[in-house]
Amino acid sequence: MRSSVATARRAGAHRKPGPLRRPAALAERVEQAHVLDPVVRRLSDGVVRALPTGPRADALHGVPFGQPAHPALVRLPLGCWMSAVLLDLIPGTGRASRILIGAGLASTVPTAATGLADWSALHTDQQRVGLVHAACQGSAAALFLGSLAVRAGRPGYGRLLSGLGLAVATAGSYLGGHLALRLGAGASHAEPVSHLSGLGWHDLCGIGELPDRRPVRRQLGYLSLLVYRQGPEVSVLSDRCSHLGGPLHQGRIVVERGGACIACPWHGSTFLVADGTVVHGPATARQPAFETRVTADGRVELKPRP
Ligand code: FES
């Protein structure tokens, strides 16, 4: 009996992925497509040079909105184009279709700008998927542009190009979903501190064990913490950067907005150490922070901030 189960498992292990699994397998192959790396490197370096840390980059990342701007914007071209293709099925709606295609093309500008900004601060496997996603969406835009150009003289050909454009955009959107949902681009990577730390105050260490004005890492159960002492004041953040999980205790201390901030060593996201507020992206989610107090006998205690 046991051997027949093992045989069945082995057979399952070698079974080809079913039709519904194939897109995911294809996307996983794109993750490992090292052949894309020279383009990824050159383009990424160019974007980083053109977009230094500051208000412009922060706006493109979505820092003022508290979440990445790109996922919200991608709905505009896709929604317009899908509506245009549906209207193409209804006689007498040619003008409305043209307006929707034009609106979709116009909305690709902010969509692409925000996407490029986010893409430039990802891991290489994520960037490979992002590059193919962008190539699909760029091709879709070119097909819709062609559709718009030929509609006056050859409406049937224009409708065909729109249909093709929507198909390519849908394939690109699948890769965008893989990037966001499977590879976690855009999601917060900070630890769920309130679930992991338990209720109430926790003893951390003696205040004399903490160096002055130098970030250090301390452990509280499963949680890695960034601890920063300035004289009698102790600030504590989750150590895992909300952008992609970088180790914040290895970052630089800078002063912005009148307070000490920690700049992540991986992509430079900057957080106020006092409460985890995002000062600069690419992170958009606040870094989980802790309330602290020092007891009469010099012990540092902490609990998650609500
Ligand atoms: S991991 Fe990217 S900025 Fe911290």
PDB file of C-alpha atoms and ligand atoms in Angstrom:
ATOM      1  CA  MET A   1       0.000   0.000   0.000  1.00  0.00           C
ATOM      2  CA  ARG A   2       2.762   2.388   1.040  1.00  0.00           C
ATOM      3  CA  SER A   3       4.769   1.692  -2.111  1.00  0.00           C
ATOM      4  CA  SER A   4       1.734   2.372  -4.337  1.00  0.00           C
ATOM      5  CA  VAL A   5       1.261   5.783  -2.618  1.00  0.00           C
ATOM      6  CA  ALA A   6       4.942   6.567  -3.108  1.00  0.00           C
ATOM      7  CA  THR A   7       4.702   5.530  -6.762  1.00  0.00           C
ATOM      8  CA  ALA A   8       1.664   7.753  -7.259  1.00  0.00           C
ATOM      9  CA  ARG A   9       3.533  10.677  -5.620  1.00  0.00           C
ATOM     10  CA  ARG A  10       6.558  10.132  -7.848  1.00  0.00           C
ATOM     11  CA  ALA A  11       4.312  10.054 -10.896  1.00  0.00           C
ATOM     12  CA  GLY A  12       2.683  13.298  -9.723  1.00  0.00           C
ATOM     13  CA  ALA A  13       6.085  14.914  -9.285  1.00  0.00           C
ATOM     14  CA  HIS A  14       6.903  14.320 -12.961  1.00  0.00           C
ATOM     15  CA  ARG A  15       3.481  15.231 -14.288  1.00  0.00           C
ATOM     16  CA  LYS A  16       3.511  18.180 -16.657  1.00  0.00           C
ATOM     17  CA  PRO A  17       1.789  21.300 -15.307  1.00  0.00           C
ATOM     18  CA  GLY A  18      -1.861  21.515 -16.363  1.00  0.00           C
ATOM     19  CA  PRO A  19      -3.044  24.313 -18.648  1.00  0.00           C
ATOM     20  CA  LEU A  20      -3.976  26.539 -15.722  1.00  0.00           C
ATOM     21  CA  ARG A  21      -0.524  26.111 -14.123  1.00  0.00           C
ATOM     22  CA  ARG A  22       1.433  26.941 -17.284  1.00  0.00           C
ATOM     23  CA  PRO A  23       1.278  30.759 -17.003  1.00  0.00           C
ATOM     24  CA  ALA A  24       2.769  30.551 -13.500  1.00  0.00           C
ATOM     25  CA  ALA A  25       5.501  28.180 -14.716  1.00  0.00           C
ATOM     26  CA  LEU A  26       6.270  30.601 -17.545  1.00  0.00           C
ATOM     27  CA  ALA A  27       6.442  33.541 -15.145  1.00  0.00           C
ATOM     28  CA  GLU A  28       8.820  31.535 -12.914  1.00  0.00           C
ATOM     29  CA  ARG A  29      11.069  30.973 -15.924  1.00  0.00           C
ATOM     30  CA  VAL A  30      11.105  34.719 -16.589  1.00  0.00           C
ATOM     31  CA  GLU A  31      12.274  35.221 -12.969  1.00  0.00           C
ATOM     32  CA  GLN A  32      15.352  33.117 -13.808  1.00  0.00           C
ATOM     33  CA  ALA A  33      15.983  34.538 -17.307  1.00  0.00           C
ATOM     34  CA  HIS A  34      19.539  35.812 -16.737  1.00  0.00           C
ATOM     35  CA  VAL A  35      19.739  36.736 -20.401  1.00  0.00           C
ATOM     36  CA  LEU A  36      17.724  39.851 -19.473  1.00  0.00           C
ATOM     37  CA  ASP A  37      20.274  41.037 -16.918  1.00  0.00           C
ATOM     38  CA  PRO A  38      22.350  43.402 -19.102  1.00  0.00           C
ATOM     39  CA  VAL A  39      19.181  45.303 -20.095  1.00  0.00           C
ATOM     40  CA  VAL A  40      17.894  45.222 -16.522  1.00  0.00           C
ATOM     41  CA  ARG A  41      21.169  46.641 -15.175  1.00  0.00           C
ATOM     42  CA  ARG A  42      21.504  49.398 -17.753  1.00  0.00           C
ATOM     43  CA  LEU A  43      17.893  50.527 -17.499  1.00  0.00           C
ATOM     44  CA  SER A  44      17.824  50.306 -13.717  1.00  0.00           C
ATOM     45  CA  ASP A  45      21.044  52.334 -13.367  1.00  0.00           C
ATOM     46  CA  GLY A  46      19.617  54.941 -15.748  1.00  0.00           C
ATOM     47  CA  VAL A  47      16.393  55.288 -13.758  1.00  0.00           C
ATOM     48  CA  VAL A  48      18.267  55.514 -10.436  1.00  0.00           C
ATOM     49  CA  ARG A  49      20.524  58.252 -11.873  1.00  0.00           C
ATOM     50  CA  ALA A  50      17.582  60.178 -13.327  1.00  0.00           C
ATOM     51  CA  LEU A  51      15.524  59.874 -10.153  1.00  0.00           C
ATOM     52  CA  PRO A  52      17.585  60.724  -7.067  1.00  0.00           C
ATOM     53  CA  THR A  53      16.016  60.504  -3.608  1.00  0.00           C
ATOM     54  CA  GLY A  54      13.690  63.451  -3.098  1.00  0.00           C
ATOM     55  CA  PRO A  55      10.121  64.712  -3.480  1.00  0.00           C
ATOM     56  CA  ARG A  56       9.820  63.723  -7.168  1.00  0.00           C
ATOM     57  CA  ALA A  57      10.866  60.122  -6.531  1.00  0.00           C
ATOM     58  CA  ASP A  58       8.691  59.985  -3.395  1.00  0.00           C
ATOM     59  CA  ALA A  59       5.631  61.157  -5.352  1.00  0.00           C
ATOM     60  CA  LEU A  60       6.218  58.518  -8.044  1.00  0.00           C
ATOM     61  CA  HIS A  61       6.615  55.767  -5.437  1.00  0.00           C
ATOM     62  CA  GLY A  62       3.372  56.878  -3.749  1.00  0.00           C
ATOM     63  CA  VAL A  63       4.873  57.959  -0.392  1.00  0.00           C
ATOM     64  CA  PRO A  64       2.280  60.781   0.093  1.00  0.00           C
ATOM     65  CA  PHE A  65      -0.556  58.264  -0.429  1.00  0.00           C
ATOM     66  CA  GLY A  66       0.808  55.609   1.945  1.00  0.00           C
ATOM     67  CA  GLN A  67       0.872  52.922  -0.760  1.00  0.00           C
ATOM     68  CA  PRO A  68       2.426  52.453  -4.205  1.00  0.00           C
ATOM     69  CA  ALA A  69       0.773  54.616  -6.885  1.00  0.00           C
ATOM     70  CA  HIS A  70       1.408  52.242  -9.798  1.00  0.00           C
ATOM     71  CA  PRO A  71      -1.160  49.511  -8.943  1.00  0.00           C
ATOM     72  CA  ALA A  72      -3.915  52.133  -8.742  1.00  0.00           C
ATOM     73  CA  LEU A  73      -2.916  53.775 -12.040  1.00  0.00           C
ATOM     74  CA  VAL A  74      -2.700  50.570 -14.110  1.00  0.00           C
ATOM     75  CA  ARG A  75      -6.483  50.368 -13.993  1.00  0.00           C
ATOM     76  CA  LEU A  76      -6.802  53.481 -16.177  1.00  0.00           C
ATOM     77  CA  PRO A  77      -5.310  52.253 -19.497  1.00  0.00           C
ATOM     78  CA  LEU A  78      -6.630  48.729 -19.004  1.00  0.00           C
ATOM     79  CA  GLY A  79     -10.144  49.920 -18.172  1.00  0.00           C
ATOM     80  CA  CYS A  80     -10.224  52.318 -21.137  1.00  0.00           C
ATOM     81  CA  TRP A  81      -8.887  49.754 -23.585  1.00  0.00           C
ATOM     82  CA  MET A  82     -11.163  46.972 -22.464  1.00  0.00           C
ATOM     83  CA  SER A  83     -14.167  49.307 -22.756  1.00  0.00           C
ATOM     84  CA  ALA A  84     -13.040  50.364 -26.255  1.00  0.00           C
ATOM     85  CA  VAL A  85     -12.781  46.741 -27.409  1.00  0.00           C
ATOM     86  CA  LEU A  86     -16.251  45.989 -26.023  1.00  0.00           C
ATOM     87  CA  LEU A  87     -17.707  49.070 -27.730  1.00  0.00           C
ATOM     88  CA  ASP A  88     -16.190  47.864 -30.995  1.00  0.00           C
ATOM     89  CA  LEU A  89     -18.747  45.055 -30.857  1.00  0.00           C
ATOM     90  CA  ILE A  90     -21.622  47.561 -30.892  1.00  0.00           C
ATOM     91  CA  PRO A  91     -22.343  49.329 -34.208  1.00  0.00           C
ATOM     92  CA  GLY A  92     -22.202  53.147 -34.228  1.00  0.00           C
ATOM     93  CA  THR A  93     -19.825  53.514 -31.268  1.00  0.00           C
ATOM     94  CA  GLY A  94     -16.632  54.174 -33.248  1.00  0.00           C
ATOM     95  CA  ARG A  95     -16.155  57.695 -31.880  1.00  0.00           C
ATOM     96  CA  ALA A  96     -16.547  56.555 -28.265  1.00  0.00           C
ATOM     97  CA  SER A  97     -14.013  53.768 -28.889  1.00  0.00           C
ATOM     98  CA  ARG A  98     -11.500  56.246 -30.302  1.00  0.00           C
ATOM     99  CA  ILE A  99     -11.912  58.533 -27.284  1.00  0.00           C
ATOM    100  CA  LEU A 100     -11.371  55.620 -24.895  1.00  0.00           C
ATOM    101  CA  ILE A 101      -8.275  54.416 -26.751  1.00  0.00           C
ATOM    102  CA  GLY A 102      -6.855  57.969 -26.656  1.00  0.00           C
ATOM    103  CA  ALA A 103      -7.610  58.311 -22.920  1.00  0.00           C
ATOM    104  CA  GLY A 104      -5.948  54.935 -22.292  1.00  0.00           C
ATOM    105  CA  LEU A 105      -2.842  56.005 -24.214  1.00  0.00           C
ATOM    106  CA  ALA A 106      -2.633  59.307 -22.288  1.00  0.00           C
ATOM    107  CA  SER A 107      -2.881  57.472 -18.963  1.00  0.00           C
ATOM    108  CA  THR A 108       0.076  55.221 -19.838  1.00  0.00           C
ATOM    109  CA  VAL A 109       2.419  58.180 -19.154  1.00  0.00           C
ATOM    110  CA  PRO A 110       1.911  58.416 -15.344  1.00  0.00           C
ATOM    111  CA  THR A 111       1.393  54.658 -15.165  1.00  0.00           C
ATOM    112  CA  ALA A 112       4.742  53.928 -16.817  1.00  0.00           C
ATOM    113  CA  ALA A 113       6.544  56.628 -14.794  1.00  0.00           C
ATOM    114  CA  THR A 114       5.371  55.219 -11.452  1.00  0.00           C
ATOM    115  CA  GLY A 115       6.073  51.664 -12.585  1.00  0.00           C
ATOM    116  CA  LEU A 116       9.625  52.511 -13.657  1.00  0.00           C
ATOM    117  CA  ALA A 117      10.333  54.245 -10.355  1.00  0.00           C
ATOM    118  CA  ASP A 118       9.150  51.219  -8.338  1.00  0.00           C
ATOM    119  CA  TRP A 119      10.890  48.768 -10.669  1.00  0.00           C
ATOM    120  CA  SER A 120      14.277  50.466 -10.260  1.00  0.00           C
ATOM    121  CA  ALA A 121      14.304  49.515  -6.548  1.00  0.00           C
ATOM    122  CA  LEU A 122      13.529  45.794  -6.794  1.00  0.00           C
ATOM    123  CA  HIS A 123      15.566  42.605  -6.582  1.00  0.00           C
ATOM    124  CA  THR A 124      16.956  41.309  -9.873  1.00  0.00           C
ATOM    125  CA  ASP A 125      14.525  38.364 -10.204  1.00  0.00           C
ATOM    126  CA  GLN A 126      11.648  40.793  -9.698  1.00  0.00           C
ATOM    127  CA  GLN A 127      13.164  43.208 -12.208  1.00  0.00           C
ATOM    128  CA  ARG A 128      13.339  40.490 -14.886  1.00  0.00           C
ATOM    129  CA  VAL A 129       9.604  39.872 -14.523  1.00  0.00           C
ATOM    130  CA  GLY A 130       8.975  43.631 -14.391  1.00  0.00           C
ATOM    131  CA  LEU A 131      10.934  44.165 -17.596  1.00  0.00           C
ATOM    132  CA  VAL A 132       8.833  41.645 -19.542  1.00  0.00           C
ATOM    133  CA  HIS A 133       5.669  43.090 -17.964  1.00  0.00           C
ATOM    134  CA  ALA A 134       6.698  46.564 -19.168  1.00  0.00           C
ATOM    135  CA  ALA A 135       7.571  45.253 -22.641  1.00  0.00           C
ATOM    136  CA  CYS A 136       4.085  43.708 -22.913  1.00  0.00           C
ATOM    137  CA  GLN A 137       2.371  46.912 -21.806  1.00  0.00           C
ATOM    138  CA  GLY A 138       4.535  48.998 -24.170  1.00  0.00           C
ATOM    139  CA  SER A 139       3.637  46.680 -27.073  1.00  0.00           C
ATOM    140  CA  ALA A 140      -0.035  46.899 -26.141  1.00  0.00           C
ATOM    141  CA  ALA A 141       0.180  50.714 -26.180  1.00  0.00           C
ATOM    142  CA  ALA A 142       1.840  50.581 -29.639  1.00  0.00           C
ATOM    143  CA  LEU A 143      -0.949  48.329 -30.952  1.00  0.00           C
ATOM    144  CA  PHE A 144      -3.654  50.677 -29.639  1.00  0.00           C
ATOM    145  CA  LEU A 145      -1.794  53.657 -31.113  1.00  0.00           C
ATOM    146  CA  GLY A 146      -1.722  51.843 -34.468  1.00  0.00           C
ATOM    147  CA  SER A 147      -5.410  51.044 -34.084  1.00  0.00           C
ATOM    148  CA  LEU A 148      -6.191  54.708 -33.520  1.00  0.00           C
ATOM    149  CA  ALA A 149      -4.129  55.721 -36.553  1.00  0.00           C
ATOM    150  CA  VAL A 150      -5.818  53.371 -39.048  1.00  0.00           C
ATOM    151  CA  ARG A 151      -9.406  53.545 -37.809  1.00  0.00           C
ATOM    152  CA  ALA A 152     -10.451  56.414 -40.099  1.00  0.00           C
ATOM    153  CA  GLY A 153      -9.558  54.518 -43.321  1.00  0.00           C
ATOM    154  CA  ARG A 154      -9.638  50.854 -42.265  1.00  0.00           C
ATOM    155  CA  PRO A 155     -11.937  50.428 -39.246  1.00  0.00           C
ATOM    156  CA  GLY A 156     -11.896  46.617 -39.400  1.00  0.00           C
ATOM    157  CA  TYR A 157      -8.102  46.564 -39.221  1.00  0.00           C
ATOM    158  CA  GLY A 158      -8.263  49.082 -36.373  1.00  0.00           C
ATOM    159  CA  ARG A 159     -10.583  46.828 -34.392  1.00  0.00           C
ATOM    160  CA  LEU A 160      -8.260  43.877 -34.963  1.00  0.00           C
ATOM    161  CA  LEU A 161      -5.264  45.833 -33.647  1.00  0.00           C
ATOM    162  CA  SER A 162      -7.286  46.837 -30.567  1.00  0.00           C
ATOM    163  CA  GLY A 163      -8.179  43.208 -29.879  1.00  0.00           C
ATOM    164  CA  LEU A 164      -4.546  42.192 -30.176  1.00  0.00           C
ATOM    165  CA  GLY A 165      -3.527  45.084 -27.933  1.00  0.00           C
ATOM    166  CA  LEU A 166      -5.961  43.984 -25.236  1.00  0.00           C
ATOM    167  CA  ALA A 167      -4.661  40.399 -25.417  1.00  0.00           C
ATOM    168  CA  VAL A 168      -1.049  41.554 -25.008  1.00  0.00           C
ATOM    169  CA  ALA A 169      -2.026  43.941 -22.175  1.00  0.00           C
ATOM    170  CA  THR A 170      -3.799  41.072 -20.392  1.00  0.00           C
ATOM    171  CA  ALA A 171      -0.686  38.874 -20.630  1.00  0.00           C
ATOM    172  CA  GLY A 172       1.383  41.787 -19.265  1.00  0.00           C
ATOM    173  CA  SER A 173      -1.110  42.245 -16.419  1.00  0.00           C
ATOM    174  CA  TYR A 174      -0.716  38.606 -15.484  1.00  0.00           C
ATOM    175  CA  LEU A 175       3.016  39.196 -15.076  1.00  0.00           C
ATOM    176  CA  GLY A 176       2.242  42.341 -13.058  1.00  0.00           C
ATOM    177  CA  GLY A 177       0.085  40.216 -10.757  1.00  0.00           C
ATOM    178  CA  HIS A 178       2.871  37.643 -10.446  1.00  0.00           C
ATOM    179  CA  LEU A 179       5.282  40.425  -9.534  1.00  0.00           C
ATOM    180  CA  ALA A 180       3.008  41.903  -6.883  1.00  0.00           C
ATOM    181  CA  LEU A 181       1.320  38.835  -5.419  1.00  0.00           C
ATOM    182  CA  ARG A 182       3.879  36.043  -5.839  1.00  0.00           C
ATOM    183  CA  LEU A 183       7.095  38.061  -5.566  1.00  0.00           C
ATOM    184  CA  GLY A 184       5.734  40.651  -3.147  1.00  0.00           C
ATOM    185  CA  ALA A 185       6.706  43.820  -5.045  1.00  0.00           C
ATOM    186  CA  GLY A 186       4.748  46.712  -3.552  1.00  0.00           C
ATOM    187  CA  ALA A 187       3.524  44.791  -0.484  1.00  0.00           C
ATOM    188  CA  SER A 188       4.754  45.710   2.993  1.00  0.00           C
ATOM    189  CA  HIS A 189       7.524  43.357   4.128  1.00  0.00           C
ATOM    190  CA  ALA A 190       7.543  44.589   7.709  1.00  0.00           C
ATOM    191  CA  GLU A 191       6.850  41.973  10.347  1.00  0.00           C
ATOM    192  CA  PRO A 192       3.364  41.847  11.923  1.00  0.00           C
ATOM    193  CA  VAL A 193       4.772  42.986  15.256  1.00  0.00           C
ATOM    194  CA  SER A 194       1.516  43.107  17.197  1.00  0.00           C
ATOM    195  CA  HIS A 195       0.876  39.428  16.403  1.00  0.00           C
ATOM    196  CA  LEU A 196       4.421  38.311  17.167  1.00  0.00           C
ATOM    197  CA  SER A 197       5.224  40.270  20.298  1.00  0.00           C
ATOM    198  CA  GLY A 198       2.219  39.539  22.524  1.00  0.00           C
ATOM    199  CA  LEU A 199       0.344  41.957  24.782  1.00  0.00           C
ATOM    200  CA  GLY A 200       1.735  44.343  27.374  1.00  0.00           C
ATOM    201  CA  TRP A 201       5.223  45.599  28.171  1.00  0.00           C
ATOM    202  CA  HIS A 202       8.283  43.444  27.460  1.00  0.00           C
ATOM    203  CA  ASP A 203      11.727  43.672  29.007  1.00  0.00           C
ATOM    204  CA  LEU A 204      14.403  44.342  26.350  1.00  0.00           C
ATOM    205  CA  CYS A 205      17.758  45.092  28.012  1.00  0.00           C
ATOM    206  CA  GLY A 206      19.517  47.477  30.401  1.00  0.00           C
ATOM    207  CA  ILE A 207      19.831  51.022  29.058  1.00  0.00           C
ATOM    208  CA  GLY A 208      23.572  50.942  29.820  1.00  0.00           C
ATOM    209  CA  GLU A 209      23.973  48.081  27.297  1.00  0.00           C
ATOM    210  CA  LEU A 210      22.928  50.340  24.418  1.00  0.00           C
ATOM    211  CA  PRO A 211      25.541  52.517  22.686  1.00  0.00           C
ATOM    212  CA  ASP A 212      24.684  56.210  22.354  1.00  0.00           C
ATOM    213  CA  ARG A 213      23.587  57.404  18.862  1.00  0.00           C
ATOM    214  CA  ARG A 214      24.461  54.170  17.087  1.00  0.00           C
ATOM    215  CA  PRO A 215      21.779  51.835  15.694  1.00  0.00           C
ATOM    216  CA  VAL A 216      21.973  48.267  16.979  1.00  0.00           C
ATOM    217  CA  ARG A 217      19.934  45.113  16.525  1.00  0.00           C
ATOM    218  CA  ARG A 218      18.235  43.387  19.424  1.00  0.00           C
ATOM    219  CA  GLN A 219      15.962  40.369  19.511  1.00  0.00           C
ATOM    220  CA  LEU A 220      12.559  40.135  21.179  1.00  0.00           C
ATOM    221  CA  GLY A 221      11.356  36.553  20.765  1.00  0.00           C
ATOM    222  CA  TYR A 222      10.939  36.080  17.002  1.00  0.00           C
ATOM    223  CA  LEU A 223      11.235  39.804  16.300  1.00  0.00           C
ATOM    224  CA  SER A 224      14.396  41.545  15.125  1.00  0.00           C
ATOM    225  CA  LEU A 225      14.458  45.117  16.362  1.00  0.00           C
ATOM    226  CA  LEU A 226      16.358  48.249  15.432  1.00  0.00           C
ATOM    227  CA  VAL A 227      17.217  50.032  18.686  1.00  0.00           C
ATOM    228  CA  TYR A 228      18.541  53.590  18.764  1.00  0.00           C
ATOM    229  CA  ARG A 229      19.427  55.439  21.967  1.00  0.00           C
ATOM    230  CA  GLN A 230      19.902  59.204  22.214  1.00  0.00           C
ATOM    231  CA  GLY A 231      20.849  59.915  25.845  1.00  0.00           C
ATOM    232  CA  PRO A 232      17.898  58.795  27.971  1.00  0.00           C
ATOM    233  CA  GLU A 233      15.584  58.372  24.946  1.00  0.00           C
ATOM    234  CA  VAL A 234      15.310  54.923  23.357  1.00  0.00           C
ATOM    235  CA  SER A 235      13.551  54.434  20.000  1.00  0.00           C
ATOM    236  CA  VAL A 236      12.678  50.991  18.654  1.00  0.00           C
ATOM    237  CA  LEU A 237      11.475  49.982  15.189  1.00  0.00           C
ATOM    238  CA  SER A 238      11.008  46.618  13.565  1.00  0.00           C
ATOM    239  CA  ASP A 239      14.369  45.869  11.948  1.00  0.00           C
ATOM    240  CA  ARG A 240      12.929  44.439   8.718  1.00  0.00           C
ATOM    241  CA  CYS A 241      12.371  47.265   6.226  1.00  0.00           C
ATOM    242  CA  SER A 242       8.787  47.527   5.011  1.00  0.00           C
ATOM    243  CA  HIS A 243       9.989  47.935   1.420  1.00  0.00           C
ATOM    244  CA  LEU A 244      11.684  44.576   0.788  1.00  0.00           C
ATOM    245  CA  GLY A 245      12.873  43.432   4.191  1.00  0.00           C
ATOM    246  CA  GLY A 246      16.345  45.039   4.340  1.00  0.00           C
ATOM    247  CA  PRO A 247      18.187  45.057   7.722  1.00  0.00           C
ATOM    248  CA  LEU A 248      17.624  48.584   9.026  1.00  0.00           C
ATOM    249  CA  HIS A 249      20.178  48.319  11.856  1.00  0.00           C
ATOM    250  CA  GLN A 250      22.883  48.297   9.135  1.00  0.00           C
ATOM    251  CA  GLY A 251      21.581  51.610   7.754  1.00  0.00           C
ATOM    252  CA  ARG A 252      22.791  55.190   8.164  1.00  0.00           C
ATOM    253  CA  ILE A 253      21.445  57.671  10.683  1.00  0.00           C
ATOM    254  CA  VAL A 254      20.490  60.979   9.018  1.00  0.00           C
ATOM    255  CA  VAL A 255      18.610  63.993  10.316  1.00  0.00           C
ATOM    256  CA  GLU A 256      15.441  64.988   8.437  1.00  0.00           C
ATOM    257  CA  ARG A 257      12.230  66.751   9.515  1.00  0.00           C
ATOM    258  CA  GLY A 258      14.032  67.774  12.686  1.00  0.00           C
ATOM    259  CA  GLY A 259      14.530  64.214  13.917  1.00  0.00           C
ATOM    260  CA  ALA A 260      16.872  61.242  13.638  1.00  0.00           C
ATOM    261  CA  CYS A 261      16.016  58.927  10.748  1.00  0.00           C
ATOM    262  CA  ILE A 262      17.340  55.577   9.613  1.00  0.00           C
ATOM    263  CA  ALA A 263      18.135  55.123   5.904  1.00  0.00           C
ATOM    264  CA  CYS A 264      17.825  51.503   4.745  1.00  0.00           C
ATOM    265  CA  PRO A 265      21.098  50.061   3.384  1.00  0.00           C
ATOM    266  CA  TRP A 266      19.342  48.353   0.458  1.00  0.00           C
ATOM    267  CA  HIS A 267      17.403  51.049  -1.433  1.00  0.00           C
ATOM    268  CA  GLY A 268      17.582  54.074   0.857  1.00  0.00           C
ATOM    269  CA  SER A 269      14.048  54.192   2.281  1.00  0.00           C
ATOM    270  CA  THR A 270      14.203  56.589   5.204  1.00  0.00           C
ATOM    271  CA  PHE A 271      12.101  56.359   8.378  1.00  0.00           C
ATOM    272  CA  LEU A 272      11.829  58.571  11.475  1.00  0.00           C
ATOM    273  CA  VAL A 273      13.242  56.419  14.274  1.00  0.00           C
ATOM    274  CA  ALA A 274      10.810  57.956  16.766  1.00  0.00           C
ATOM    275  CA  ASP A 275       7.667  56.524  15.132  1.00  0.00           C
ATOM    276  CA  GLY A 276       8.555  54.814  11.832  1.00  0.00           C
ATOM    277  CA  THR A 277       7.029  57.507   9.567  1.00  0.00           C
ATOM    278  CA  VAL A 278       8.231  57.203   5.961  1.00  0.00           C
ATOM    279  CA  VAL A 279      10.338  60.245   5.078  1.00  0.00           C
ATOM    280  CA  HIS A 280      11.603  58.933   1.712  1.00  0.00           C
ATOM    281  CA  GLY A 281      10.620  55.940  -0.422  1.00  0.00           C
ATOM    282  CA  PRO A 282      10.691  53.572  -2.144  1.00  0.00           C
ATOM    283  CA  ALA A 283       8.936  52.234   0.993  1.00  0.00           C
ATOM    284  CA  THR A 284       5.424  53.575   1.367  1.00  0.00           C
ATOM    285  CA  ALA A 285       4.295  51.670   4.489  1.00  0.00           C
ATOM    286  CA  ARG A 286       5.157  53.037   7.926  1.00  0.00           C
ATOM    287  CA  GLN A 287       7.804  51.018   9.728  1.00  0.00           C
ATOM    288  CA  PRO A 288       6.252  49.299  12.794  1.00  0.00           C
ATOM    289  CA  ALA A 289       7.337  51.186  15.908  1.00  0.00           C
ATOM    290  CA  PHE A 290       7.315  50.520  19.659  1.00  0.00           C
ATOM    291  CA  GLU A 291       6.547  52.616  22.704  1.00  0.00           C
ATOM    292  CA  THR A 292       9.421  52.476  25.153  1.00  0.00           C
ATOM    293  CA  ARG A 293       9.997  53.320  28.815  1.00  0.00           C
ATOM    294  CA  VAL A 294      12.961  53.001  31.158  1.00  0.00           C
ATOM    295  CA  THR A 295      12.252  51.541  34.603  1.00  0.00           C
ATOM    296  CA  ALA A 296      13.707  52.892  37.857  1.00  0.00           C
ATOM    297  CA  ASP A 297      16.379  50.181  37.798  1.00  0.00           C
ATOM    298  CA  GLY A 298      17.447  51.100  34.228  1.00  0.00           C
ATOM    299  CA  ARG A 299      15.673  48.399  32.210  1.00  0.00           C
ATOM    300  CA  VAL A 300      14.292  49.289  28.771  1.00  0.00           C
ATOM    301  CA  GLU A 301      10.748  48.017  28.273  1.00  0.00           C
ATOM    302  CA  LEU A 302       8.671  48.187  25.117  1.00  0.00           C
ATOM    303  CA  LYS A 303       5.329  47.390  23.551  1.00  0.00           C
ATOM    304  CA  PRO A 304       4.025  47.855  19.969  1.00  0.00           C
ATOM    305  CA  ARG A 305       2.577  51.260  19.170  1.00  0.00           C
ATOM    306  CA  PRO A 306      -1.119  51.042  18.280  1.00  0.00           C
TER     307      PRO A 306
HETATM  308  S1  FES B   1      14.607  47.008   1.530  1.00  0.00           S
HETATM  309 FE1  FES B   1      14.389  48.467  -0.029  1.00  0.00          FE
HETATM  310  S2  FES B   1      14.605  50.324   1.034  1.00  0.00           S
HETATM  311 FE2  FES B   1      14.737  48.865   2.568  1.00  0.00          FE
END
